Short mmCIF file of C-alpha atoms and ligand atoms in Angstrom, two decimals:
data_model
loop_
_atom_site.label_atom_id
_atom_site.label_comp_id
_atom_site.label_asym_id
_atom_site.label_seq_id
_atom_site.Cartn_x
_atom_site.Cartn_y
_atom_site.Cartn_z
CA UNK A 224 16.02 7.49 -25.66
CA UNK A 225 15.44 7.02 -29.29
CA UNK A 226 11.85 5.12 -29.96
CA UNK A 227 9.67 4.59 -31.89
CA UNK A 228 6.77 5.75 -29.57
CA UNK A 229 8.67 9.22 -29.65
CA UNK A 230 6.70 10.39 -32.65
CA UNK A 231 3.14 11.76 -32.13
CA UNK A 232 0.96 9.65 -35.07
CA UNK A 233 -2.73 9.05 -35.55
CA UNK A 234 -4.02 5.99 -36.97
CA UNK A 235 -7.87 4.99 -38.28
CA UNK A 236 -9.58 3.87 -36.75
CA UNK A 237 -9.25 5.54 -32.87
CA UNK A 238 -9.62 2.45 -30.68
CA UNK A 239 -10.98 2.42 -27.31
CA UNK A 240 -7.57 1.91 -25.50
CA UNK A 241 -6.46 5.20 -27.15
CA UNK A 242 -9.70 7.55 -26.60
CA UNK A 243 -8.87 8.24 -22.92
CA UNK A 244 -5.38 9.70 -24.01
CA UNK A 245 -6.99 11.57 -26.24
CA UNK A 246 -8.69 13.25 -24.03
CA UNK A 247 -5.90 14.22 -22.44
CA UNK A 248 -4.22 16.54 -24.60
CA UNK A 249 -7.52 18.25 -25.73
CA UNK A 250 -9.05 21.14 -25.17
CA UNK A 251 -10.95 21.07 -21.79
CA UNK A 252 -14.03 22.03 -23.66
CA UNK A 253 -13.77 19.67 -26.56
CA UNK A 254 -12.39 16.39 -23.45
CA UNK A 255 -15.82 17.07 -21.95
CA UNK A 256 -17.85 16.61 -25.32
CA UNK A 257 -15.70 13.30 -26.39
CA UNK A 258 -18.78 10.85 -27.45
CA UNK A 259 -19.69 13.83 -30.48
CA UNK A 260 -15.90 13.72 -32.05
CA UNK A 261 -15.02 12.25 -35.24
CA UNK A 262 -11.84 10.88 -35.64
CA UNK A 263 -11.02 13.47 -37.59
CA UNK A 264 -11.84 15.82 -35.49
CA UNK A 265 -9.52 14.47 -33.27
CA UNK A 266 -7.02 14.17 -35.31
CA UNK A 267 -6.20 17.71 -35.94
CA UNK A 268 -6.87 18.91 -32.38
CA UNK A 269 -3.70 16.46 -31.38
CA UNK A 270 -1.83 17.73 -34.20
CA UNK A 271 -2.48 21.58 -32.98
CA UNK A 272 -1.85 20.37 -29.87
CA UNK A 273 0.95 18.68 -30.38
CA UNK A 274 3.03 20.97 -32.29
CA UNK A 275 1.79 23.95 -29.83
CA UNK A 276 3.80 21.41 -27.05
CA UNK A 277 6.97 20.94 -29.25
CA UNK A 278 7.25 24.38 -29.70
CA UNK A 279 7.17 25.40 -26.02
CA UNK A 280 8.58 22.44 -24.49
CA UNK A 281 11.72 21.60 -23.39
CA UNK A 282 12.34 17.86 -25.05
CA UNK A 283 13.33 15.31 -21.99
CA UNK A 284 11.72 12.23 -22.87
CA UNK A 285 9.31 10.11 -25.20
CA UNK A 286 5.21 9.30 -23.52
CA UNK A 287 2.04 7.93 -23.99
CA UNK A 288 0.95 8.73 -27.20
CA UNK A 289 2.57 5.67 -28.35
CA UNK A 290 -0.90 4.49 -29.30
CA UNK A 291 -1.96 8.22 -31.07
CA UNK A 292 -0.30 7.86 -34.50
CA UNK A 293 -0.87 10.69 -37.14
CA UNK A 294 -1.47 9.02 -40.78
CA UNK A 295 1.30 11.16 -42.28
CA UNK A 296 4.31 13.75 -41.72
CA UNK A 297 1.78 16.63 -41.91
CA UNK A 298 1.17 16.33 -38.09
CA UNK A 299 5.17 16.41 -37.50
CA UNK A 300 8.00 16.12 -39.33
CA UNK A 301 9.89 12.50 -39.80
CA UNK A 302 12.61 13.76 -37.43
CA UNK A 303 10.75 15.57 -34.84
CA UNK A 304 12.03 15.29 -31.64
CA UNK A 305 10.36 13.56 -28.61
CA UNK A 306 7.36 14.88 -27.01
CA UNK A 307 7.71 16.15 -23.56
CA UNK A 308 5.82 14.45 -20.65
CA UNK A 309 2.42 15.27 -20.78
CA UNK A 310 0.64 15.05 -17.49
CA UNK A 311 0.04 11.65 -16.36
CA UNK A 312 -3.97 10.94 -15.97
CA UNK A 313 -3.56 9.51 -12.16
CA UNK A 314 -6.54 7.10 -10.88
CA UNK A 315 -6.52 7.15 -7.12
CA UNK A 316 -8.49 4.49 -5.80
CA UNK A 317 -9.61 5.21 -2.24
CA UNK A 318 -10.18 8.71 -1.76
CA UNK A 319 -10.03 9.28 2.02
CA UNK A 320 -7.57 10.69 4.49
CA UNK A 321 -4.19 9.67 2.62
CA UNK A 322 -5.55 9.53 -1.29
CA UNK A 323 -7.02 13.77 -0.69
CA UNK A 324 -3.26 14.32 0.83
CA UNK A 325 -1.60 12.91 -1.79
CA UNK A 326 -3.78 14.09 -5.00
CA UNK A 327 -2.92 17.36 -3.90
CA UNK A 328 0.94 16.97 -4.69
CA UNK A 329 0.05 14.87 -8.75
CA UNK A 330 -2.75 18.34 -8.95
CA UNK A 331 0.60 21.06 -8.04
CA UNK A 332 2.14 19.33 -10.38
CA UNK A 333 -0.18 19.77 -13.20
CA UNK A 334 -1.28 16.10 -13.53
CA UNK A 335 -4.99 15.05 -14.09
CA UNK A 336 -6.41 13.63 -11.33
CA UNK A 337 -9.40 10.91 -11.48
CA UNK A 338 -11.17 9.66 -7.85
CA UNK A 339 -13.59 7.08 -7.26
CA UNK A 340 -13.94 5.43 -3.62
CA UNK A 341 -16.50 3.69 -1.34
CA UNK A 342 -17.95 6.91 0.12
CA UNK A 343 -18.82 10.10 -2.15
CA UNK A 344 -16.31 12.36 -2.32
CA UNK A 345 -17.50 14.16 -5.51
CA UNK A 346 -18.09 17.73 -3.92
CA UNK A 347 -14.36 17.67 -2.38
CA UNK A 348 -13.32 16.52 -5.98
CA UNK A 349 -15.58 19.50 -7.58
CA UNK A 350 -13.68 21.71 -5.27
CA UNK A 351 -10.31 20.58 -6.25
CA UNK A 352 -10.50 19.84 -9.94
CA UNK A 353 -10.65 16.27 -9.62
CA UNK A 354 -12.78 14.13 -11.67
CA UNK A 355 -14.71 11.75 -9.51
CA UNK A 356 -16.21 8.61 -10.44
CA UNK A 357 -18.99 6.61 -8.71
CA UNK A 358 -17.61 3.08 -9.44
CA UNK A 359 -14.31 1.61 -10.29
CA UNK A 360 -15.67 0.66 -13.53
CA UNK A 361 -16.43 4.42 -14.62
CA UNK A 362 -12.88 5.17 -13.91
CA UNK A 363 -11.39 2.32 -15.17
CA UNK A 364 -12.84 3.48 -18.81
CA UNK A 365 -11.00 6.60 -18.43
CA UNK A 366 -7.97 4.22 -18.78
CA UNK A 367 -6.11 6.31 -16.50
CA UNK A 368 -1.85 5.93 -17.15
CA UNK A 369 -1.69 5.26 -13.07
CA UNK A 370 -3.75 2.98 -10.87
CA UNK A 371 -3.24 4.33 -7.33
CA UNK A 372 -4.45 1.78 -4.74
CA UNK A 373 -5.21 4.17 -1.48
CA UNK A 374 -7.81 2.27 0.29
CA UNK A 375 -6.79 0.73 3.64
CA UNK A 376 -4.44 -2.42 4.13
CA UNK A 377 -7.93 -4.48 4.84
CA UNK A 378 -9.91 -3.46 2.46
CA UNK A 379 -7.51 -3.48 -0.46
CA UNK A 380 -7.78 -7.17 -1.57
CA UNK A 381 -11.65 -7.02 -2.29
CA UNK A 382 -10.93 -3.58 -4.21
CA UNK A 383 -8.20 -5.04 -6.54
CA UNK A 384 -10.36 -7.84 -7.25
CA UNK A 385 -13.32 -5.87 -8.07
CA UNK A 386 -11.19 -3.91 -10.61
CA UNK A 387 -12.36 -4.32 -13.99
CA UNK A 388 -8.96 -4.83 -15.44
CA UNK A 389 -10.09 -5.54 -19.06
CA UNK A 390 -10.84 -1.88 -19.50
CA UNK A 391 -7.58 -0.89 -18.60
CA UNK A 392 -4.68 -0.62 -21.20
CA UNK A 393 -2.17 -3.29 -21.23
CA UNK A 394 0.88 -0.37 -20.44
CA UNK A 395 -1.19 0.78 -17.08
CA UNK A 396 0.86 0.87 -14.28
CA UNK A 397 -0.40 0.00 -10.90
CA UNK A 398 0.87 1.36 -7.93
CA UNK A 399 0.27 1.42 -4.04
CA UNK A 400 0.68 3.30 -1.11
CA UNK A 401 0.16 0.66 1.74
CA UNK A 402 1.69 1.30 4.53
CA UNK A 403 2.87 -2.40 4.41
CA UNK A 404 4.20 -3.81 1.37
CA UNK A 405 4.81 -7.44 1.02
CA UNK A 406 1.01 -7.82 1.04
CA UNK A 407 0.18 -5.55 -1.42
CA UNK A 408 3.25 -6.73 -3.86
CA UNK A 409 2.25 -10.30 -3.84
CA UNK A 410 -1.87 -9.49 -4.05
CA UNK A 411 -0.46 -7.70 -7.06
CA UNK A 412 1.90 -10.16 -8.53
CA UNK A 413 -1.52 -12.74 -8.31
CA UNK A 414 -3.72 -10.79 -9.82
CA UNK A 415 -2.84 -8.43 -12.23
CA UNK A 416 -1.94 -9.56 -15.87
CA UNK A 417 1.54 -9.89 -16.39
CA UNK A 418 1.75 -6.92 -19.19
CA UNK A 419 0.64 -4.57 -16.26
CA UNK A 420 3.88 -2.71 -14.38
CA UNK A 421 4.14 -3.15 -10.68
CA UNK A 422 5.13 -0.27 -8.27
CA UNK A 423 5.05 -1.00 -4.97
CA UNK A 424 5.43 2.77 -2.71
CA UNK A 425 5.20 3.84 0.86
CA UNK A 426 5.64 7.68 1.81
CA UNK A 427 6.80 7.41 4.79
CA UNK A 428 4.45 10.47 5.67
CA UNK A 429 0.69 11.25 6.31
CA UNK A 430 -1.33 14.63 6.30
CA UNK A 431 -0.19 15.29 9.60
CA UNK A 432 3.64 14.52 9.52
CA UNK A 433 3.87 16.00 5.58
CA UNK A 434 1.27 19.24 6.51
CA UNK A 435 4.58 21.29 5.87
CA UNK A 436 5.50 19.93 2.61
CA UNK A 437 7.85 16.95 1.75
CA UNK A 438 11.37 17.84 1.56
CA UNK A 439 13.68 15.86 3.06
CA UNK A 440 10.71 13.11 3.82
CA UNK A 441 11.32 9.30 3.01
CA UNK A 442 9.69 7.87 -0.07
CA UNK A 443 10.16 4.63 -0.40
CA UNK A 444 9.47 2.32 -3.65
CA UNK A 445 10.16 -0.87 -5.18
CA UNK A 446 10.02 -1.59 -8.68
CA UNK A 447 8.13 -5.14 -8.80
CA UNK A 448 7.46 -5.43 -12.66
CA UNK A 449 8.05 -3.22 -15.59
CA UNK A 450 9.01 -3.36 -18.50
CA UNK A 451 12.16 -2.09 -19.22
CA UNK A 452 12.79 0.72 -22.50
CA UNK A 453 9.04 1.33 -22.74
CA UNK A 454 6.35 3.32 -22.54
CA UNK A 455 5.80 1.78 -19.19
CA UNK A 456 8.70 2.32 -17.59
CA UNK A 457 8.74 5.60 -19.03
CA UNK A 458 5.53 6.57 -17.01
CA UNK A 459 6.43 4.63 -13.70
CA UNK A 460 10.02 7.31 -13.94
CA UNK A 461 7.46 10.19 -14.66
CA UNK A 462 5.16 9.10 -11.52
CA UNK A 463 8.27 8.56 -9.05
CA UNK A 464 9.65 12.10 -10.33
CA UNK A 465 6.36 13.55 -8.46
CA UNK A 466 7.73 12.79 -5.56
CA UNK A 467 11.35 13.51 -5.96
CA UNK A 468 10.03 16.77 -7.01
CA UNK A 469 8.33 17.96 -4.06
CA UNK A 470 11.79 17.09 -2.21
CA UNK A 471 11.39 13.68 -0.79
CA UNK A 472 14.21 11.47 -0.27
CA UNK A 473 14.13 8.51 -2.55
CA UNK A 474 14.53 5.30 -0.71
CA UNK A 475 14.67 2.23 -3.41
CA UNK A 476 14.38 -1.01 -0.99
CA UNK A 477 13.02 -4.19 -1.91
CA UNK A 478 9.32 -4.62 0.13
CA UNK A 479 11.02 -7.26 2.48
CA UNK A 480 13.20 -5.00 3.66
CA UNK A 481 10.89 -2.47 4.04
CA UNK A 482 8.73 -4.11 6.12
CA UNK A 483 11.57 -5.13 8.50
CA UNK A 484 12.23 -1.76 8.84
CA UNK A 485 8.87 -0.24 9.24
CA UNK A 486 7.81 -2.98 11.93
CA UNK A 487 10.77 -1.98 14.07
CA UNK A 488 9.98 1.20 13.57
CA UNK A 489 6.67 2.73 12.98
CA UNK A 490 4.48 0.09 13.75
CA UNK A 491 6.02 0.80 17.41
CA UNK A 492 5.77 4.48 16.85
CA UNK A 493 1.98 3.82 16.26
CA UNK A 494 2.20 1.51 19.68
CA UNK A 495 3.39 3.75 21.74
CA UNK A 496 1.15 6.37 20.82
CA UNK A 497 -1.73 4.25 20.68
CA UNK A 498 -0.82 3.23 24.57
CA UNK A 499 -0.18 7.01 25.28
CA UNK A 500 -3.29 7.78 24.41
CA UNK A 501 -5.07 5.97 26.80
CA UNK A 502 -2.88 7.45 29.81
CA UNK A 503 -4.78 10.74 28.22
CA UNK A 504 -2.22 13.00 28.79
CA UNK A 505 -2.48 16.75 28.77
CA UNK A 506 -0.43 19.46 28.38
CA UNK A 507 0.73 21.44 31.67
CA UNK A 508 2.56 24.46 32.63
CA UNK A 509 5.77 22.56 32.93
CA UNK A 510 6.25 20.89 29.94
CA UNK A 511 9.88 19.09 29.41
CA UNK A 512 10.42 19.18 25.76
CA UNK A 513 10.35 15.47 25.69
CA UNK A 514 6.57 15.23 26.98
CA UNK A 515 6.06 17.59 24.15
CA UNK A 516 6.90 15.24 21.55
CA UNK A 517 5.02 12.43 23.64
CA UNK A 518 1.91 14.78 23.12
CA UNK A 519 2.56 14.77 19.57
CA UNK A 520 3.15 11.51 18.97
CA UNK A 521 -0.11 10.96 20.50
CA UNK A 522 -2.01 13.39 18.09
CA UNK A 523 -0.16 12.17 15.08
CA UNK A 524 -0.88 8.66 16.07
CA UNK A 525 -4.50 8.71 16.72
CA UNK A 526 -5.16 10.97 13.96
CA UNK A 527 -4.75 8.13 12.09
CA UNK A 528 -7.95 5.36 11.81
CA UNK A 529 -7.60 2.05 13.79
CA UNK A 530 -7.85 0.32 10.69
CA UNK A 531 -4.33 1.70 9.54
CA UNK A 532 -2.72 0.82 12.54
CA UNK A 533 -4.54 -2.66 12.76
CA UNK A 534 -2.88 -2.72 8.96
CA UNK A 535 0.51 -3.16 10.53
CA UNK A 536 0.01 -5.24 12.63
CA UNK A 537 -1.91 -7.80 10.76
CA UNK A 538 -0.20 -7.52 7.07
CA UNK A 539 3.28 -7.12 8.51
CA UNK A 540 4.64 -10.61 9.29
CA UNK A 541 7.29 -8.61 11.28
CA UNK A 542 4.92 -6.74 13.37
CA UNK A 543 4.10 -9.64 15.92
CA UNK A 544 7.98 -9.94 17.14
CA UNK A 545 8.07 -6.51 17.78
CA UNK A 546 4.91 -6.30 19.44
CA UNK A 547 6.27 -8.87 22.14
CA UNK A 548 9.63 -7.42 22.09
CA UNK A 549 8.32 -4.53 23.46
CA UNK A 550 6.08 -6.15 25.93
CA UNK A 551 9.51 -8.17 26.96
CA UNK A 552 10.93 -4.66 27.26
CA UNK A 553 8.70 -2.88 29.57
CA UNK A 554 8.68 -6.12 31.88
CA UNK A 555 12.51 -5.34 32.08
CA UNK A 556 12.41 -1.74 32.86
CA UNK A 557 9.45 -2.72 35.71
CA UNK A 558 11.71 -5.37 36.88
CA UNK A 559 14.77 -3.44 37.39
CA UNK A 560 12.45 -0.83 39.39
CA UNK A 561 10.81 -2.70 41.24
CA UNK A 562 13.47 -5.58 41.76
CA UNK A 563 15.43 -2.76 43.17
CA UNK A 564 12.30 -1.81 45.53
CA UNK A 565 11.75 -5.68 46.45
CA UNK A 566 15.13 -5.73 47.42
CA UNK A 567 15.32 -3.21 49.78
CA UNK A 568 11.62 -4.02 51.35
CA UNK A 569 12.98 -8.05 51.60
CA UNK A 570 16.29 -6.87 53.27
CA UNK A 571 14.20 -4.43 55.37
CA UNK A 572 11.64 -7.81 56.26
CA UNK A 573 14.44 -10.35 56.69
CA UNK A 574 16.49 -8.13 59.06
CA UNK A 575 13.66 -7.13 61.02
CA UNK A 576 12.76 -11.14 62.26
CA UNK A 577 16.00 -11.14 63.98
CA UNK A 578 15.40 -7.78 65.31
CA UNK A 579 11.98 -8.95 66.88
CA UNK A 580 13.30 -11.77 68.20
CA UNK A 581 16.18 -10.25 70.25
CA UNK A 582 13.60 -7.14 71.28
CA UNK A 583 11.24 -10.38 72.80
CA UNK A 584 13.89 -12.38 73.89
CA UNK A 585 15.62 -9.64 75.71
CA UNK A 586 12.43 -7.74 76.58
CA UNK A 587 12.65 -8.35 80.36
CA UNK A 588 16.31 -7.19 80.31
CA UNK A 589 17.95 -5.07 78.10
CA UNK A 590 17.91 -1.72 79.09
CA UNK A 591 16.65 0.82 77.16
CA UNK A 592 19.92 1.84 76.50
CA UNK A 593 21.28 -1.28 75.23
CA UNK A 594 18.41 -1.85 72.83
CA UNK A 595 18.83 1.96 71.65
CA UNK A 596 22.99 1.12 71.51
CA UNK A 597 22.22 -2.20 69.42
CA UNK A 598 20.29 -0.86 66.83
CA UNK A 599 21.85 1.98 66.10
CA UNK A 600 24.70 -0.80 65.41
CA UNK A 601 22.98 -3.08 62.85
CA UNK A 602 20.84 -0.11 61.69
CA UNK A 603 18.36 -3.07 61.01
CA UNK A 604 14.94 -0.93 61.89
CA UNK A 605 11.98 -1.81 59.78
CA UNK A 606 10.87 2.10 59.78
CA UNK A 607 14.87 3.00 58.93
CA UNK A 608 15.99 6.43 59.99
CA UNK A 609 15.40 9.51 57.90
CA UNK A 610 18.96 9.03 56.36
CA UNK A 611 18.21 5.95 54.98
CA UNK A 612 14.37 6.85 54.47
CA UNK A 613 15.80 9.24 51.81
CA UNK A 614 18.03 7.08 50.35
CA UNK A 615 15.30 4.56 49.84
CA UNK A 616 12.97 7.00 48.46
CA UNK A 617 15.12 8.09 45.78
CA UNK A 618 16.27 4.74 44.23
CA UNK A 619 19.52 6.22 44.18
CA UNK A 620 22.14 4.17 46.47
CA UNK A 621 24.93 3.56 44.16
CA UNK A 622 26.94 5.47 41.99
CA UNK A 623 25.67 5.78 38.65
CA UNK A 624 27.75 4.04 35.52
CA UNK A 625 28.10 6.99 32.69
CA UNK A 626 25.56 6.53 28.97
CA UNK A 627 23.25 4.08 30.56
CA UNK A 628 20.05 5.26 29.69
CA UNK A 629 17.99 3.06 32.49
CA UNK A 630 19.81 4.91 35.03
CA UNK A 631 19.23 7.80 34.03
CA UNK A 632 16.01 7.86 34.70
CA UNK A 633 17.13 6.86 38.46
CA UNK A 634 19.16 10.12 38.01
CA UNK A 635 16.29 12.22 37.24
CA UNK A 636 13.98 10.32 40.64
CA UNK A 637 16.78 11.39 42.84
CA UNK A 638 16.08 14.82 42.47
CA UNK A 639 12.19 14.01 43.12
CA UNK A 640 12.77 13.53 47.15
CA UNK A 641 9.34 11.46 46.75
CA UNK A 642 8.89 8.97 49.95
CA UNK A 643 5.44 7.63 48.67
CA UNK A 644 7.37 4.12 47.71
CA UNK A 645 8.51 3.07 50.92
CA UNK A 646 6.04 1.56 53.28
CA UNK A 647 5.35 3.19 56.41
P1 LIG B 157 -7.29 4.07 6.01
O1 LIG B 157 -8.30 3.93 7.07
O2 LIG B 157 -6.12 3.17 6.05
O3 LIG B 157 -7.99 3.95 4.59
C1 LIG B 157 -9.12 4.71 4.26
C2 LIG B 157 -9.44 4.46 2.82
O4 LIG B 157 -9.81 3.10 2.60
C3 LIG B 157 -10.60 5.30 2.36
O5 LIG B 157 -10.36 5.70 1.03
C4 LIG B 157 -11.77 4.35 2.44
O6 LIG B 157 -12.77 4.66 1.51
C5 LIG B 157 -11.13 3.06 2.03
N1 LIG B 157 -11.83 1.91 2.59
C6 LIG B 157 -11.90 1.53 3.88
N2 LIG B 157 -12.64 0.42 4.01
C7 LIG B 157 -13.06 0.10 2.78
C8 LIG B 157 -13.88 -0.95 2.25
N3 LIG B 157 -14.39 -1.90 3.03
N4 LIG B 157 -14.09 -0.97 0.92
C9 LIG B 157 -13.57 -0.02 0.12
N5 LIG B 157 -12.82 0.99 0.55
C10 LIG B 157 -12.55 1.05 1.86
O7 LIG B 157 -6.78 5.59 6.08
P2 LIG B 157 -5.85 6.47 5.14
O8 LIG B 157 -5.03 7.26 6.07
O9 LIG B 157 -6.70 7.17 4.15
O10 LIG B 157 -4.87 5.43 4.40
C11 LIG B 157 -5.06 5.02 3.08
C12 LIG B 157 -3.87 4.19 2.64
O11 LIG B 157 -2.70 5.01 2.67
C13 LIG B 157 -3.60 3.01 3.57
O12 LIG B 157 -3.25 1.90 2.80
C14 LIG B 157 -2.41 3.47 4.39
O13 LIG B 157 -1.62 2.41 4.81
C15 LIG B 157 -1.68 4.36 3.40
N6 LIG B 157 -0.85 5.40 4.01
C16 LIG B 157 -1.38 6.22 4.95
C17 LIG B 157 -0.59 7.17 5.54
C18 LIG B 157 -1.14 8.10 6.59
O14 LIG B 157 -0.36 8.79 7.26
N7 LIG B 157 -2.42 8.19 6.77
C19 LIG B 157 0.75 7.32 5.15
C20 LIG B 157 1.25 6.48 4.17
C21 LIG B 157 0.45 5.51 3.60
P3 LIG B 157 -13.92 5.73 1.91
O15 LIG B 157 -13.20 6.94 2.41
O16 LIG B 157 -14.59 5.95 0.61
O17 LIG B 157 -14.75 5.10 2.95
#
């Protein structure tokens, strides 16, 4: 795209909205000393640096350095082609489970990562060639290209708000990973200045599901606000190419729909294993395949904190349907168990009141005989014979109909020869 904003200039004086992108294309040594440059100074290292890039780099696309003008054509020439992206300077706010997992995909890909969260995470960061910061404010001077909103569904409202946004550049994009996302895109929409681009995300993966690496895993993202042919959108196509890099499929869906979707879907994954995890299952020597994945649904799940899963089920308008569809759904599966198992008990009561009555009636005479002759007749005993002792104990009296899933099940308790439901 031909721009303006394509060619690498300095101006005089360097402003505070351009001295964090500074820093980014200098010298480590010299970005750790910035207060002690003159503009100068700077100058020529972006020049050097600069040209250094143009030579080596393989020209895709205009960046940042929209606001880094050189004073003449000594730093490039009129007609130099566009810089290359330089790394984007990524400020991930909420540095826990999900923000660590994720940083380490923007660091693999060569982009600068900046951390600040509630708890300290600066020896992690020290480790991992992160910058942490102690407050939002330190970062925020950094003027990092990306906001990255990590911190949980709850807590994310008090941390936009405490975001000191008039230390940010006007072209900073913010971006989420909420696991819900109507919430965060109209929290957004309310509070952030209207020059700031919106991108609302949700990888549809954690630490534990995306352990292996990416490929093939759902990224979704919705493009709330940006402006279109700049800078800005520019940066928003550089930070959704991190993702479509490492493999992931690239799911654009409004945050609506997404959060249709995700209700029917994960929020009940997470239910399920939540529930399974209080039936604290363990592994035994004769493990179907399908208990396997129950096992692992149940790690997955509650290796996630309660807060995330209370997330989706308090910031998903969707989430309370599902919740009682699937309370609807395991009354039907008990009822067609034990309606069958009522039936046969009531059929086994009824027909026995008759069968009392004749045995009193007739006490004083029928013969044994006759009694034994009648019975085996009606075949109306409350204990029934072993024939139909086995029949009752396996559910399965009727033929089965083909690809219905409920019976199935009935299938599989036929083989069980388990008595244990019928009273004796
Ligand atoms: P989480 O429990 O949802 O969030 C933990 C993060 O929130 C930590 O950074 C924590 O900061 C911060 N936080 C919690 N309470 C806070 C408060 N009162 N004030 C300020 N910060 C607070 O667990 P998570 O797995 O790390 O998830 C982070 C975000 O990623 C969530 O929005 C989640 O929906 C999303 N996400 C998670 C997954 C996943 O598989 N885990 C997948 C996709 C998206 P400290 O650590 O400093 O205490």
């Amino acid at each position: 795209m031909a721009s303006a904003a394509a060619v690498v200039t300095v101006s005089s004086p360097l402003t505070c909205h351009n001295k964090a992108q500074t820093r980014a294309i200098l010298p480590q040594s010299s970005a750790s000393n910035s207060t002690t440059f003159t503009n100068s100074s700077i100058r020529s290292s972006i020049c050097k640096f600069s040209k250094l890039r143009l030579q080596s780099v393989l020209v895709k696309r205009t960046h940042v350095l929209n606001q880094v003008r050189c004073p003449s054509d000594s730093c490039l020439g009129s007609d130099s082609p566009t810089v290359d992206s330089l790394p984007l300077r990524i400020g991930i706010i909420g540095f826990g489970n999900f923000g660590q997992f994720i940083s380490k995909a923007f660091k693999r890909q060569g982009h600068i990562v900046l951390a600040t969260s509630r708890s300290d995470y600066s020896e992690y960061c020290q480790h991992n060639g992160i910058e942490f910061y102690r407050n939002i404010d330190a970062l925020c001077e950094e003027q990092p290209d990306v906001i990255l909103v990590c911190s949980s569904i709850l807590s994310t409202e008090t941390v936009l708000r405490g975001i000191p946004l008039h230390k940010l550049r006007s072209d900073t994009i913010f971006a989420d990973v909420l696991s819900v996302k109507q919430f965060p895109r109209n929290l957004f929409l309310e509070v952030l200045p209207s020059e700031f681009g919106i991108v609302c995300t949700h990888p549809m993966f954690g630490p534990e599901s995306g352990k292996h690496g990416w490929a093939g895993l759902p990224f979704v993202y919705d493009k709330v606000r940006m402006a279109q042919s700049t800078v800005q959108e520019q940066k928003c196509a550089q930070f959704l190419s991190i993702f479509e890099q490492e493999g992931c499929t690239m799911v654009e869906m409004s945050c609506e729909e997404h959060d249709r979707h995700a209700a029917g879907s994960q929020f009940i994954t997470h239910t399920i294993g939540r529930i399974l995890s209080h039936l604290n299952l363990e592994s035994t020597p004769i493990n179907t395949k399908g208990y396997e994945t129950l096992l692992q649904l149940t790690e997955n799940t509650v290796s996630d904190s309660f807060d995330l899963y209370y997330g989706l089920f308090m910031y998903n308008v969707n989430a309370t349907e599902q919740i009682e569809n699937l309370d609807r759904a395991f009354e039907t599966v008990k009822q067609k168990l034990f309606g069958r198992l009522h039936d046969i008990l009531r059929k086994q009561i009824v027909e026995r009141v008759p069968l009392q009555g004749t045995s009193s009636s007739s006490s004083s005479t029928t013969t044994r005989e006759q009694m034994k002759k009648k019975n085996s007749n009606k075949a109306t005993y409350f204990l029934p014979s072993s024939q139909q002792m086995k029949d009752l104990s396996s559910f399965a009296m009727t033929p089965l109909p083909r690809g219905n899933n409920d019976e199935d099940v009935n299938v599989a308790a036929s083989h069980t020869n388990e008595p244990s439901l019928v009273p004796r």
